[in-house]
Structures are given as structure tokens and as C-alpha cells.
Amino acid sequence: MVTEILKRDGRLDSYDESKIVRAVERAMRDSGRSDFSSAATLGVKVSDELSAVSKDGRASVDEVQKAVETALVKAGYEDVAKSFRLFRADRTRTREKNSALMHTFDEITTRDARDSDLKRDNANVDGDTAMGTMLQYGATAAKEYNEKFLLRPEQAKAYREGDIHIHDFDFYALTMTCCQIDLIKLFHGGFSTGHGFLREPNDIRSYAALACIAIQSNQNDQHGGQSIAQFDRGLAPGVAKTFAKRYRTDLAEALSLLAPDGAAVPDADRMKAVFATAEARSGEKPLLGGSPAFDAALRADILAAAPELPEAALDKALAYARKTAEKETDEATYQAMEALIHNLNTMHSRAGAQTPFSSINYGTDTSPEGRMVVRNLLLTTEKGLGHGETPIFPIQIFRVKDGVNYNPGDPNYDLFQLSCRVSAKRLFPNFSFVDAPYNIQYYKPGHPETEVSYMGCRTRVLANVHDPDRAISTGRGNLSFTSINLPRLAIEAHGNEAKFFAGLDAMMDLVAQQLMDRFEIQARRKVKNFPFLMGQGVWLDSDKLHWNDEVREVIKHGTLTMGFIGLAETLVALYGHHHGESDEMQQKGLAIIRRMREYCDALSAKTKLNWTLIATPAEGLSGRFIRMDKKRYGIIPGVTDHEYYTNSFHIPVYYKIGAMEKIRKEAPYHALTNAGHITYVELDGDMARNVKAFEAVIRAMHDAGIGYGSVNHPVDRDPVCGYNGVIGEVCPKCGRRESDELIKFERIRRITGYLVGTLDRFNDAKRAEEHDRVKHGLGGSGSAGA
Amino acid sequence: MNQSSAEQRTSPARAADSMESAARERVIRLAGFDQDGIADGPGLRCVVFVQGCPHHCPGCQNPQTWAWEGGAETTPSELRDRIFSTVLDTGVTFSGGEPFEQADALADLAQMLRPRYDVASYSGYTFEGLLKLSEKRPGVMRLLRSIDILVDGPFVQARADRLLLFRGSGNQRILDVPASLAAGSAVWTKDPAWVGEDGSARVAGAAFE
């Protein structure tokens, strides 16, 4: 007699014949039968069968299932037995699915981020914190759901098996990638974060604070980074307002001290009205660097109101007030920039798990106010955070433009030089180049929104087939992107070029369909799903929509983007060499990437949507694809024999090549990758000691037609004495050895465009890549003199 | 290091150097070559590391360059072509090894490079020592007359300082060679690219807190 059942997880339960009867009934129903009475008879037969084989009154789940199947077949119910088997198989899959999900949760919960690649997928999230863990639970469950419910089977297979990578897949059903925020528009008349209304700011400090809040609020509505397109122009009005206020109060104060007793000079309160009148009369605002019409009107008004005030005293007061106000405004701006950088490095979004991915573009505003913003931002970046640490955020992008800041004599040339000095010490700013042919074609003088803006990691949005009159950077961004595993297509082609291109075309068809499917999901979302991005009119034209409207029409300003990884390995797999090694391979590489670009352009023409090609910033991806391909194809020299596939079109980091040669080889790919690109030059040594060399590299990039670039160089810091520079085993300043004590030197490195303070948060592939980086053109033999 | 023992360890390359006829190109024994270097002078530079050194300073970074044998043979024109192909680099630094042990060949190279490149050389000899040496070895004076900057003197471990710009120890000087030759005595360069905006030839105070 069977009394107990042994379950899969080891627990014992009492044997219940009625459960078997119900399972048989279900199977009968599934196979279209209705003679349920025989189910009860079968139940008895199963119990008898089990009692016969069981010695201790126990039966396992498997034994029960087998007995049921046998009983069904014996009774002539072959079809019912079949549907019973299917039902059991389905239950098994579900069980395994659940347990796989639960095992992943278990890893997220119990393993240290140091030991878990899964938890370091995004170097900017601290996987060890409570909120970081909660974010990962959500992401893991969302991916599971998205794959099962939202992808077509062929897409799910391609994604699962590593033919493609769907970026930010956890946010598949929810958000778009990124947006270039237009601060001037946002601040005009004030804005709301959903928890209260913020008045239009009136001081540079408020401007800076609200700029941070804009980034933070928008970050909660998107899965990618947040960028301010025109940081200098956006904050310049704040400087002007601070100056006007200081000028006014300083003047009232100076007059009260300099005027003879009894003179009716305006006090601080009345001065407001006096300033307003002078502004109205002269049609000019009080400006940094001089506002002669305003000053003249002001002077006349004050003299008229206080005839007994000696003119000399007034002139003295005016001169003092202007000089003092300029100095105070400069100091206030410095403090505002310092606060902004501290803020962006400490504030959190996404349930507190992640610092917003913030970027700011600047460098072409030649107004004294805009220049004051940039100079102070750079100076505070150079100084570093509280203990001199290199700020990780925001990613700063200095926009280089001939005639504005590139050559001696250009109005902002001093700021370009300061940028070089700061970047040589702090790795930021990066440099973007408006003069590159594919950027300058959209540039309209007097329309800063037509200057190219980059999202820190590399994303670029400029052309607009949906609305060609608005080929601008501001208020737009990427909707979603998916990358293709190019090396695998090459491996599968076995050296057959035609086969490779056929495979590439088929893969692009698949990706295009998937991006279109995702677009459809995004298009059905409503303004209310993006309370800040759409609700506050940050996204282009979203201010024309109502709370419950679909965002379909306005997101057509965004880009649908294909990406790629590992061009170098692709070329090696196909032809035996990569594009760093010969000009012939360079032509082959360009042919592949051109094919992808032409595919996107053709789709744009057909659909009037912005299909673009990106040089994928490969973070988690750099290791994921190659791990799968190693398993599938084994070690192929030059292809799968590293821990990572090379980033987009880059020359492999382990390949020794001169800086100029690398720039020259990579520049043509910038022209093809209209959704974004970046070129890095690796230099070894303390760049801060040789700013001239740094500037030479940036100029070479500009002249070669690079769109966006930066120099990677080691930046170390000793937290004990505060020395910042290159540190080997011994700190040059205090002589401390790292191995002597527990406190390690901090080593700032760049990963996928973002700076990371320690290598701990690099995933395994990225750590290996960092390790392999060859400093361009250097043999590392050092100098005899040192 | 006194002069006589340095003489005993003098370079076979130098011997070959001086015996070479003017018609045939001189040979440089090369320990290494870098392009886009940023550590051996301002701007991006090519660095020519010669093989062979008589000084043997304790704590030397490149002891593998001491032996007179080893390295590889090359010629000034070969090196010139490599340097011309770099595009970005605007300066050339001779290092080693002891450049002045191969003075004639390096002077040939320097003359091919100037004025398109600024040329600097390290030496374990002092400027005064080189002047004296040049009485016996005309090549030494030829090289001095062919370079812009000399970083002179041996590496002295007791005076090692990692915060020095382009130098290893505090005894070393960054000299304006034409000015020094004109004056007959060592003259520091005033070029801020070499000695910093504050002229201290050390990392500026702003570089750390």
C-alpha cells in the first residue's frame, strides 16, 4: 500500500489518489475525450501498480508518472498518454524556468559583486548595495518576461544565442534610450518634477542646481544617459542674472557710503526700480564685460533723482560696483560649478541604485557669461572633488570649432587650451569636432542647436528624415539599439566573402524587424509614462501632446539604431588580418561598415524614420559574444583568443600602432557611423606634465576628420597624501608603498566612455581589455635620465 | 665615475664611429626606438635609445642598455625615415645608453632632423665633462652643436625625485645648449615646456593638493 510520495525537492507528502484522477481527467480533456468515469478506474489501477513495486510504501514523482502512462497505454488510451506526457514536459519546463530565474536571483542575493560578472554588467551600478540588488532582481525578471512575451521566436533565438545583442533589454517595454536636454527651453517659465513646481531660476547657483535636477528627473524616464546639449549657453543667463543682482546691490551699497549726507540716493530696494527703468530706457541689460547704453541710462537716472550727488562720487561708485560685481559673480559661478560636479557625482536615480549617466557639451558660447561658466567648470574639474579625487561625472565634452576656439586668436582659444590642460590631468573633457564634414554639413551659424552634441559614451543624433527642417541635436535622442555579432558571421562564412555579406544582410533584416517591433511598443506609450521627458516638454514636440496621448509621432524624431562589435576580429576571421595591419584590410573593413550604413539609409528613405548606425559602446557585450563563440567554435587565433571582442571599429588595443596611424585608420569610420562613434588614443605617462603632447593629439583628431575623441592615460591618486599623477609601486610624493598598507592607490580608468575609480567594477572582459591596452607608439623602455 | 675608468669602458661603437670614412654612412647601435613618447621632453617625441653605456649608475632604469654589444645596428638615414613617418611627433630625444659614446653618428642624425624637429639629448656626462671630452673627441662637440637641449649628469639615487620634469635626480640640469656653448658654461633653458610655467623644472604645486 502506497502512503507517501517523495517530491522532487526531497519533501515527503501523503499519497492522494484523487490528484492522479484529476491529472488523467485533464489529459482526457486535452485529447478531446469526455469519458471521465474511466479516470477513477485508472486511478485505482495506478495505486495498485505503485503498491506492487513499492517496498516501503513510498513512491517518487517519476514512478507515479510512469505508472500513469503505463496504465493509460494498457487501457488503450494512447492519445491521452501522449497529452499527459506533453503536459508533464511543459510542467518540467516551467519548473526549470522558474528555478533558473530563482538561481539567478540567488546569485544576485548572495554573491559578492567582486566575484560575479553578472553583477558587474554595468560598471556604474554598485551591485553590492540593497538598491542595486533590487534593481537587478527587476532587470532579471523583466528580461525573462520580455523574451517570452515580446520577442518573436527568431528574435529570441538570435538574442539568446548571441547573434545579436538587444541593448537595455530589461527596459524593452518601457523607455527610450537618451535625450539631449535643452536647458534654455526647460528653464523658461520654470518646470515641474512631478513633486512640485520650480520657478524659473534667478541666480547661477539655482541654474546649476536645477541643471542637476533636470538630469536626474529625466534619467528616471529613460534607460540611457542624459546630456545637456548647450551647457554654456544654458547656464549663461544665470551668470547674467547674478551679475545684475550683484551690480545693483553693490551700487546701492557704494552710493550709501560715498554720497554726502542728505543726498537722495536710491537704497537697495529702490535700486530695483531704477535698474528696471534704465533697462527699459536703454533696451540693454546690465552685462558682464560692459553695457554702455545701460550704464549711461542708469547714470542719468540716478543723477536726476539725486542732484546733490557729486558726479565723481557716482562714477567711483559705478566703477566699484561693476568691478566688485564681476569678481563676486566669478566666485559665485565657481562655487556653482563646484556644487554641480559634487552633485552629479553623489545624486542617485533609479531607486537610489545608480548615479545618473550625465554628459555636458560646451565650448562654443563666446559671451562673457558663457565663458565664465566654462572657465570655472574646468577649474573646479581640475581641482577635483573634496580630497582631490578625479570626478567621474559628468562626462564633459568640449566642442571644438574652427574660428571659435581652435586657433590662436579665436575668441575661445584660451578655453580650448584650458580644456587640454584639464583633460591631461582628469581624463575629461573629451573633444567633439563640429568641423568634421559629416557634422559641419548640418551647422548653421547662429543656430547652436545645429552644432553636433554627443552623449557621453558616444551617441550622436543630428540628421532628421522625419522632419528635415529640424536636423538638430536638442530635444532628441536614440530610441533603442541592437548590435550584431559581426565576428560570428565571419566565422560562419569560412572565408567566403559573399556568404558573409549574405549573412550580414539577413541579420540586418532580423534586427530591423526587431527594432521596428520595439518602436511599436514604445510608440504606444503615453505622455504620462514619461512625466518629465514628455510631460515637461524636454523631448522635441512633446509639449504639443496631452497627458494621455500616444508618443508615436514625436518619437519619430529619435533614432532606430543598429550597432556592431569586433570589426577587427571579423576581418581576421574572413581574411587573416585586421585593418590596423594593412590598407587593403582597411578597404575591406570600410566595405563592411559602408554596407551597414547603406542598409540603414535605405530603410530611412523607405520608412521616413531615422535609421542609423552606431559604433557600439560595448560593455557587458565585449565578453558575452566571445564567450559564446569560444564555446561554439573553440579558440581561433586573432578571433576568439582574447577575453573580449574589440570595440566597434577600433584597432585592437593589443596591437601596437602609432597615434597618428590609429587616428587616420579610424577617422573614415566616424563618417559612416552616424549614430555615434569615438576614437581613443592611449598614451603612457603623466599627461599633465606634457600638455603640449596632449594638444597635438587632439589637433590631429580634428584635422583627420574625427567626430569625437579622447586620450586615455593613467590617472592615479594616493588617498593618503593626495598626490595625483602616475603612480607605480611607490607614491612619488610621500614615498608610500601600496603593498605596505591596506590603503590602495586609486587608479582611474575609462570604460565604455565612463570613468571608473577602481578596476573592481570592470567586468572580466573589460579588465582583460584594460590589461592588454598598448600605449600607442611606446615601447615603455623609459629614459636613461630618469 | 672618474674620467679614466670611463675611458677604459669606452665604446667600440664610438671607435668605429670616429674611424668611419665620410663617404660611408656611420652606424648607430640602437637599443630601442619609441614614437609618440611623452615622458622624455615636451610634445610628442621620437626617442632614440642607443646601446652601450660607461656610467652604470646605481638604480638605472635601463641597465639592459649598458652592454656595448647587443641592440641592433642602424644608420642615421634609416632612423630619419622612421622619424619622418610619424607625422605627429615634433621633437626627438636621444637617450640610452650614453648618446655621446656615439656622438658622430647621432650628430649626423640630428643634422638631418633640424630645424624640422627640436632635438634633445640625455647624457650621463655633465656639460663641463663633455666640453673636456670634446678636446679629445671632436664628435662630442659636433653633437653638442647639433642639439637644442641637453639633460646632463648621471642619475644619482640619493637625489632621485619622481616629481622632477623630464629628469630622474635633482643633480641633473636641463640646458639650453646653444646658449651654454656661447657662454662657455652651463645655462639652464627658460623654455616653460621643459621647466614648467613656474620655471621650477618640477611638477607644479597645482598638480597635487
mmCIF file of C-alpha atoms in Angstrom, chain A residues 225-481:
data_model
loop_
_atom_site.group_PDB
_atom_site.id
_atom_site.type_symbol
_atom_site.label_atom_id
_atom_site.label_comp_id
_atom_site.label_asym_id
_atom_site.label_seq_id
_atom_site.Cartn_x
_atom_site.Cartn_y
_atom_site.Cartn_z
ATOM 1 C CA GLY A 225 22.396 58.607 -20.479
ATOM 2 C CA GLN A 226 21.311 62.185 -20.059
ATOM 3 C CA SER A 227 23.051 65.038 -21.751
ATOM 4 C CA ILE A 228 22.881 68.782 -21.836
ATOM 5 C CA ALA A 229 23.442 69.935 -25.389
ATOM 6 C CA GLN A 230 24.492 73.523 -24.690
ATOM 7 C CA PHE A 231 25.745 73.727 -21.150
ATOM 8 C CA ASP A 232 27.439 77.121 -21.562
ATOM 9 C CA ARG A 233 24.513 78.783 -23.319
ATOM 10 C CA GLY A 234 22.047 77.168 -20.926
ATOM 11 C CA LEU A 235 23.740 78.494 -17.811
ATOM 12 C CA ALA A 236 24.903 81.857 -19.152
ATOM 13 C CA PRO A 237 21.581 83.574 -18.277
ATOM 14 C CA GLY A 238 22.162 82.513 -14.675
ATOM 15 C CA VAL A 239 25.513 84.291 -14.673
ATOM 16 C CA ALA A 240 23.897 87.382 -16.203
ATOM 17 C CA LYS A 241 21.181 87.410 -13.539
ATOM 18 C CA THR A 242 23.692 87.005 -10.733
ATOM 19 C CA PHE A 243 25.786 89.805 -12.162
ATOM 20 C CA ALA A 244 22.805 92.141 -12.498
ATOM 21 C CA LYS A 245 21.759 91.453 -8.933
ATOM 22 C CA ARG A 246 25.263 91.961 -7.550
ATOM 23 C CA TYR A 247 25.806 95.089 -9.643
ATOM 24 C CA ARG A 248 22.606 96.528 -8.242
ATOM 25 C CA THR A 249 23.242 95.762 -4.593
ATOM 26 C CA ASP A 250 26.928 96.715 -4.787
ATOM 27 C CA LEU A 251 25.980 100.023 -6.367
ATOM 28 C CA ALA A 252 23.405 100.791 -3.671
ATOM 29 C CA GLU A 253 25.953 99.961 -1.021
ATOM 30 C CA ALA A 254 28.713 102.039 -2.603
ATOM 31 C CA LEU A 255 26.392 105.019 -3.014
ATOM 32 C CA SER A 256 25.235 104.868 0.575
ATOM 33 C CA LEU A 257 28.882 105.106 1.626
ATOM 34 C CA LEU A 258 30.075 107.685 -0.915
ATOM 35 C CA ALA A 259 27.092 110.054 -1.107
ATOM 36 C CA PRO A 260 27.146 113.190 1.072
ATOM 37 C CA ASP A 261 24.665 113.296 3.940
ATOM 38 C CA GLY A 262 21.181 114.142 2.793
ATOM 39 C CA ALA A 263 21.696 113.111 -0.844
ATOM 40 C CA ALA A 264 18.636 111.168 -2.026
ATOM 41 C CA VAL A 265 20.493 108.175 -3.450
ATOM 42 C CA PRO A 266 18.395 105.064 -4.046
ATOM 43 C CA ASP A 267 18.663 102.358 -1.399
ATOM 44 C CA ALA A 268 18.805 98.649 -2.220
ATOM 45 C CA ASP A 269 15.018 98.386 -2.593
ATOM 46 C CA ARG A 270 14.587 101.447 -4.771
ATOM 47 C CA MET A 271 17.557 100.453 -6.881
ATOM 48 C CA LYS A 272 15.458 97.595 -8.303
ATOM 49 C CA ALA A 273 13.081 100.098 -9.854
ATOM 50 C CA VAL A 274 15.961 102.291 -11.021
ATOM 51 C CA PHE A 275 17.583 99.300 -12.761
ATOM 52 C CA ALA A 276 14.291 98.280 -14.359
ATOM 53 C CA THR A 277 13.788 101.790 -15.740
ATOM 54 C CA ALA A 278 17.330 102.025 -17.068
ATOM 55 C CA GLU A 279 16.953 98.640 -18.723
ATOM 56 C CA ALA A 280 13.678 99.673 -20.340
ATOM 57 C CA ARG A 281 15.024 103.015 -21.486
ATOM 58 C CA SER A 282 18.292 101.745 -22.909
ATOM 59 C CA GLY A 283 16.988 98.466 -24.273
ATOM 60 C CA GLU A 284 20.071 96.809 -22.821
ATOM 61 C CA LYS A 285 20.591 94.574 -19.811
ATOM 62 C CA PRO A 286 23.434 95.144 -17.347
ATOM 63 C CA LEU A 287 26.071 92.815 -18.801
ATOM 64 C CA LEU A 288 29.355 91.325 -17.775
ATOM 65 C CA GLY A 289 32.154 92.905 -19.732
ATOM 66 C CA GLY A 290 30.300 96.154 -20.360
ATOM 67 C CA SER A 291 26.854 97.504 -21.226
ATOM 68 C CA PRO A 292 27.463 101.171 -22.189
ATOM 69 C CA ALA A 293 23.891 102.110 -23.108
ATOM 70 C CA PHE A 294 22.509 100.687 -19.891
ATOM 71 C CA ASP A 295 25.227 102.270 -17.778
ATOM 72 C CA ALA A 296 24.619 105.673 -19.374
ATOM 73 C CA ALA A 297 20.880 105.487 -18.725
ATOM 74 C CA LEU A 298 21.500 104.343 -15.176
ATOM 75 C CA ARG A 299 23.901 107.175 -14.563
ATOM 76 C CA ALA A 300 21.479 109.812 -15.871
ATOM 77 C CA ASP A 301 18.559 108.427 -13.853
ATOM 78 C CA ILE A 302 20.478 108.405 -10.595
ATOM 79 C CA LEU A 303 21.755 111.949 -11.121
ATOM 80 C CA ALA A 304 18.251 113.138 -11.911
ATOM 81 C CA ALA A 305 16.920 111.519 -8.747
ATOM 82 C CA ALA A 306 19.775 112.796 -6.570
ATOM 83 C CA PRO A 307 21.041 116.138 -7.986
ATOM 84 C CA GLU A 308 23.126 116.764 -4.895
ATOM 85 C CA LEU A 309 25.252 113.643 -5.579
ATOM 86 C CA PRO A 310 28.667 114.678 -6.978
ATOM 87 C CA GLU A 311 29.275 113.103 -10.409
ATOM 88 C CA ALA A 312 32.724 111.971 -9.343
ATOM 89 C CA ALA A 313 31.244 110.030 -6.427
ATOM 90 C CA LEU A 314 28.703 108.371 -8.739
ATOM 91 C CA ASP A 315 31.391 107.384 -11.256
ATOM 92 C CA LYS A 316 33.503 105.989 -8.470
ATOM 93 C CA ALA A 317 30.524 104.019 -7.150
ATOM 94 C CA LEU A 318 29.666 102.718 -10.620
ATOM 95 C CA ALA A 319 33.235 101.592 -11.276
ATOM 96 C CA TYR A 320 33.485 99.959 -7.880
ATOM 97 C CA ALA A 321 30.121 98.238 -8.238
ATOM 98 C CA ARG A 322 30.930 96.812 -11.675
ATOM 99 C CA LYS A 323 34.359 95.571 -10.644
ATOM 100 C CA THR A 324 33.139 94.067 -7.392
ATOM 101 C CA ALA A 325 30.082 92.521 -9.003
ATOM 102 C CA GLU A 326 32.228 90.866 -11.696
ATOM 103 C CA LYS A 327 34.502 89.384 -9.067
ATOM 104 C CA GLU A 328 31.597 88.207 -6.923
ATOM 105 C CA THR A 329 29.859 86.707 -9.949
ATOM 106 C CA ASP A 330 33.017 84.844 -10.891
ATOM 107 C CA GLU A 331 33.266 83.424 -7.374
ATOM 108 C CA ALA A 332 29.597 82.511 -7.291
ATOM 109 C CA THR A 333 29.973 80.777 -10.655
ATOM 110 C CA TYR A 334 32.957 78.793 -9.436
ATOM 111 C CA GLN A 335 31.002 77.670 -6.392
ATOM 112 C CA ALA A 336 28.008 76.802 -8.536
ATOM 113 C CA MET A 337 30.175 74.640 -10.819
ATOM 114 C CA GLU A 338 31.842 73.012 -7.847
ATOM 115 C CA ALA A 339 28.417 72.205 -6.401
ATOM 116 C CA LEU A 340 27.232 70.874 -9.759
ATOM 117 C CA ILE A 341 30.124 68.448 -10.034
ATOM 118 C CA HIS A 342 29.725 67.299 -6.462
ATOM 119 C CA ASN A 343 26.010 66.915 -7.041
ATOM 120 C CA LEU A 344 26.337 64.865 -10.209
ATOM 121 C CA ASN A 345 28.788 62.539 -8.516
ATOM 122 C CA THR A 346 26.624 61.922 -5.487
ATOM 123 C CA MET A 347 22.999 62.153 -6.551
ATOM 124 C CA HIS A 348 21.091 58.988 -7.300
ATOM 125 C CA SER A 349 18.328 57.959 -9.621
ATOM 126 C CA ARG A 350 16.560 54.651 -10.238
ATOM 127 C CA ALA A 351 15.600 53.911 -6.662
ATOM 128 C CA GLY A 352 18.949 55.125 -5.455
ATOM 129 C CA ALA A 353 20.915 52.441 -7.260
ATOM 130 C CA GLN A 354 22.664 54.449 -9.876
ATOM 131 C CA THR A 355 24.282 57.818 -10.359
ATOM 132 C CA PRO A 356 22.718 59.390 -13.450
ATOM 133 C CA PHE A 357 24.808 58.969 -16.599
ATOM 134 C CA SER A 358 25.315 62.650 -17.189
ATOM 135 C CA SER A 359 27.079 64.423 -20.036
ATOM 136 C CA ILE A 360 27.503 68.089 -20.839
ATOM 137 C CA ASN A 361 28.535 69.683 -24.139
ATOM 138 C CA TYR A 362 30.092 73.151 -24.220
ATOM 139 C CA GLY A 363 32.825 75.346 -25.651
ATOM 140 C CA THR A 364 31.323 77.492 -28.431
ATOM 141 C CA ASP A 365 29.495 80.205 -26.456
ATOM 142 C CA THR A 366 31.696 83.296 -26.754
ATOM 143 C CA SER A 367 29.611 85.533 -24.471
ATOM 144 C CA PRO A 368 31.427 86.661 -21.298
ATOM 145 C CA GLU A 369 28.762 84.833 -19.257
ATOM 146 C CA GLY A 370 29.113 81.540 -21.137
ATOM 147 C CA ARG A 371 32.885 81.797 -20.970
ATOM 148 C CA MET A 372 32.726 82.369 -17.236
ATOM 149 C CA VAL A 373 30.660 79.176 -16.850
ATOM 150 C CA VAL A 374 33.128 77.077 -18.826
ATOM 151 C CA ARG A 375 36.288 78.504 -17.287
ATOM 152 C CA ASN A 376 35.032 77.861 -13.762
ATOM 153 C CA LEU A 377 33.707 74.429 -14.631
ATOM 154 C CA LEU A 378 37.139 73.487 -15.968
ATOM 155 C CA LEU A 379 38.970 74.953 -12.992
ATOM 156 C CA THR A 380 36.850 73.082 -10.486
ATOM 157 C CA THR A 381 37.233 69.877 -12.522
ATOM 158 C CA GLU A 382 40.993 70.358 -12.446
ATOM 159 C CA LYS A 383 40.927 70.796 -8.683
ATOM 160 C CA GLY A 384 38.945 67.589 -8.221
ATOM 161 C CA LEU A 385 36.447 66.583 -5.563
ATOM 162 C CA GLY A 386 36.757 67.132 -1.824
ATOM 163 C CA HIS A 387 40.018 65.235 -1.418
ATOM 164 C CA GLY A 388 41.277 65.938 -4.917
ATOM 165 C CA GLU A 389 39.631 62.867 -6.456
ATOM 166 C CA THR A 390 39.001 62.843 -10.196
ATOM 167 C CA PRO A 391 35.285 63.441 -10.815
ATOM 168 C CA ILE A 392 33.603 60.537 -12.598
ATOM 169 C CA PHE A 393 30.616 62.635 -13.685
ATOM 170 C CA PRO A 394 29.572 64.452 -15.693
ATOM 171 C CA ILE A 395 31.220 63.356 -18.908
ATOM 172 C CA GLN A 396 32.377 66.670 -20.271
ATOM 173 C CA ILE A 397 32.608 67.280 -23.984
ATOM 174 C CA PHE A 398 34.439 70.305 -25.275
ATOM 175 C CA ARG A 399 33.075 71.197 -28.683
ATOM 176 C CA VAL A 400 35.917 72.271 -30.976
ATOM 177 C CA LYS A 401 35.100 74.680 -33.795
ATOM 178 C CA ASP A 402 37.397 76.453 -36.196
ATOM 179 C CA GLY A 403 37.054 80.232 -35.847
ATOM 180 C CA VAL A 404 35.560 79.905 -32.369
ATOM 181 C CA ASN A 405 38.119 78.120 -30.238
ATOM 182 C CA TYR A 406 40.570 76.083 -32.340
ATOM 183 C CA ASN A 407 43.288 78.536 -33.322
ATOM 184 C CA PRO A 408 45.210 81.325 -31.605
ATOM 185 C CA GLY A 409 43.137 84.469 -31.995
ATOM 186 C CA ASP A 410 39.799 82.615 -31.850
ATOM 187 C CA PRO A 411 37.661 84.079 -29.044
ATOM 188 C CA ASN A 412 37.560 80.855 -27.024
ATOM 189 C CA TYR A 413 41.045 79.561 -27.828
ATOM 190 C CA ASP A 414 42.014 80.077 -24.185
ATOM 191 C CA LEU A 415 39.211 77.741 -23.125
ATOM 192 C CA PHE A 416 40.365 75.076 -25.603
ATOM 193 C CA GLN A 417 43.852 75.264 -24.130
ATOM 194 C CA LEU A 418 42.494 75.097 -20.597
ATOM 195 C CA SER A 419 40.435 72.071 -21.662
ATOM 196 C CA CYS A 420 43.578 70.319 -22.846
ATOM 197 C CA ARG A 421 45.311 71.057 -19.561
ATOM 198 C CA VAL A 422 42.397 69.775 -17.505
ATOM 199 C CA SER A 423 41.869 66.659 -19.603
ATOM 200 C CA ALA A 424 45.587 65.868 -19.400
ATOM 201 C CA LYS A 425 45.077 65.626 -15.659
ATOM 202 C CA ARG A 426 41.461 64.425 -15.289
ATOM 203 C CA LEU A 427 40.643 62.483 -18.500
ATOM 204 C CA PHE A 428 37.734 64.864 -19.145
ATOM 205 C CA PRO A 429 36.724 66.816 -21.128
ATOM 206 C CA ASN A 430 36.543 64.713 -24.275
ATOM 207 C CA PHE A 431 36.569 66.589 -27.552
ATOM 208 C CA SER A 432 33.929 66.771 -30.268
ATOM 209 C CA PHE A 433 34.595 68.286 -33.650
ATOM 210 C CA VAL A 434 31.964 70.422 -35.340
ATOM 211 C CA ASP A 435 34.283 70.833 -38.341
ATOM 212 C CA ALA A 436 34.203 67.148 -39.345
ATOM 213 C CA PRO A 437 32.492 67.079 -42.779
ATOM 214 C CA TYR A 438 29.514 64.980 -41.632
ATOM 215 C CA ASN A 439 28.944 67.391 -38.698
ATOM 216 C CA ILE A 440 29.580 70.717 -40.416
ATOM 217 C CA GLN A 441 27.001 69.912 -43.112
ATOM 218 C CA TYR A 442 24.246 70.478 -40.563
ATOM 219 C CA TYR A 443 25.826 73.519 -38.949
ATOM 220 C CA LYS A 444 24.020 76.821 -39.345
ATOM 221 C CA PRO A 445 25.852 79.800 -37.840
ATOM 222 C CA GLY A 446 23.720 81.497 -35.191
ATOM 223 C CA HIS A 447 21.836 78.248 -34.501
ATOM 224 C CA PRO A 448 23.691 76.471 -31.709
ATOM 225 C CA GLU A 449 21.152 73.633 -31.791
ATOM 226 C CA THR A 450 22.676 72.603 -35.137
ATOM 227 C CA GLU A 451 26.111 72.074 -33.566
ATOM 228 C CA VAL A 452 26.761 68.397 -33.032
ATOM 229 C CA SER A 453 26.240 67.156 -29.488
ATOM 230 C CA TYR A 454 27.407 63.822 -28.219
ATOM 231 C CA MET A 455 26.032 61.722 -25.432
ATOM 232 C CA GLY A 456 28.998 60.952 -23.199
ATOM 233 C CA CYS A 457 29.605 57.377 -24.238
ATOM 234 C CA ARG A 458 29.352 58.306 -27.959
ATOM 235 C CA THR A 459 25.727 58.553 -29.137
ATOM 236 C CA ARG A 460 25.036 61.234 -31.743
ATOM 237 C CA VAL A 461 21.760 62.480 -33.214
ATOM 238 C CA LEU A 462 21.697 65.160 -35.890
ATOM 239 C CA ALA A 463 20.096 64.350 -39.277
ATOM 240 C CA ASN A 464 16.307 64.068 -39.302
ATOM 241 C CA VAL A 465 14.477 62.362 -42.184
ATOM 242 C CA HIS A 466 11.207 62.615 -40.288
ATOM 243 C CA ASP A 467 11.449 66.398 -40.178
ATOM 244 C CA PRO A 468 14.386 67.582 -42.325
ATOM 245 C CA ASP A 469 13.979 71.195 -41.196
ATOM 246 C CA ARG A 470 14.874 70.123 -37.718
ATOM 247 C CA ALA A 471 18.215 68.423 -38.149
ATOM 248 C CA ILE A 472 19.240 69.455 -34.650
ATOM 249 C CA SER A 473 20.722 67.929 -31.525
ATOM 250 C CA THR A 474 18.450 69.296 -28.850
ATOM 251 C CA GLY A 475 15.291 67.548 -27.638
ATOM 252 C CA ARG A 476 16.184 64.356 -29.465
ATOM 253 C CA GLY A 477 17.955 61.102 -28.799
ATOM 254 C CA ASN A 478 18.231 57.426 -29.571
ATOM 255 C CA LEU A 479 15.105 55.265 -29.194
ATOM 256 C CA SER A 480 16.795 51.886 -28.969
ATOM 257 C CA PHE A 481 19.691 49.987 -30.457
#
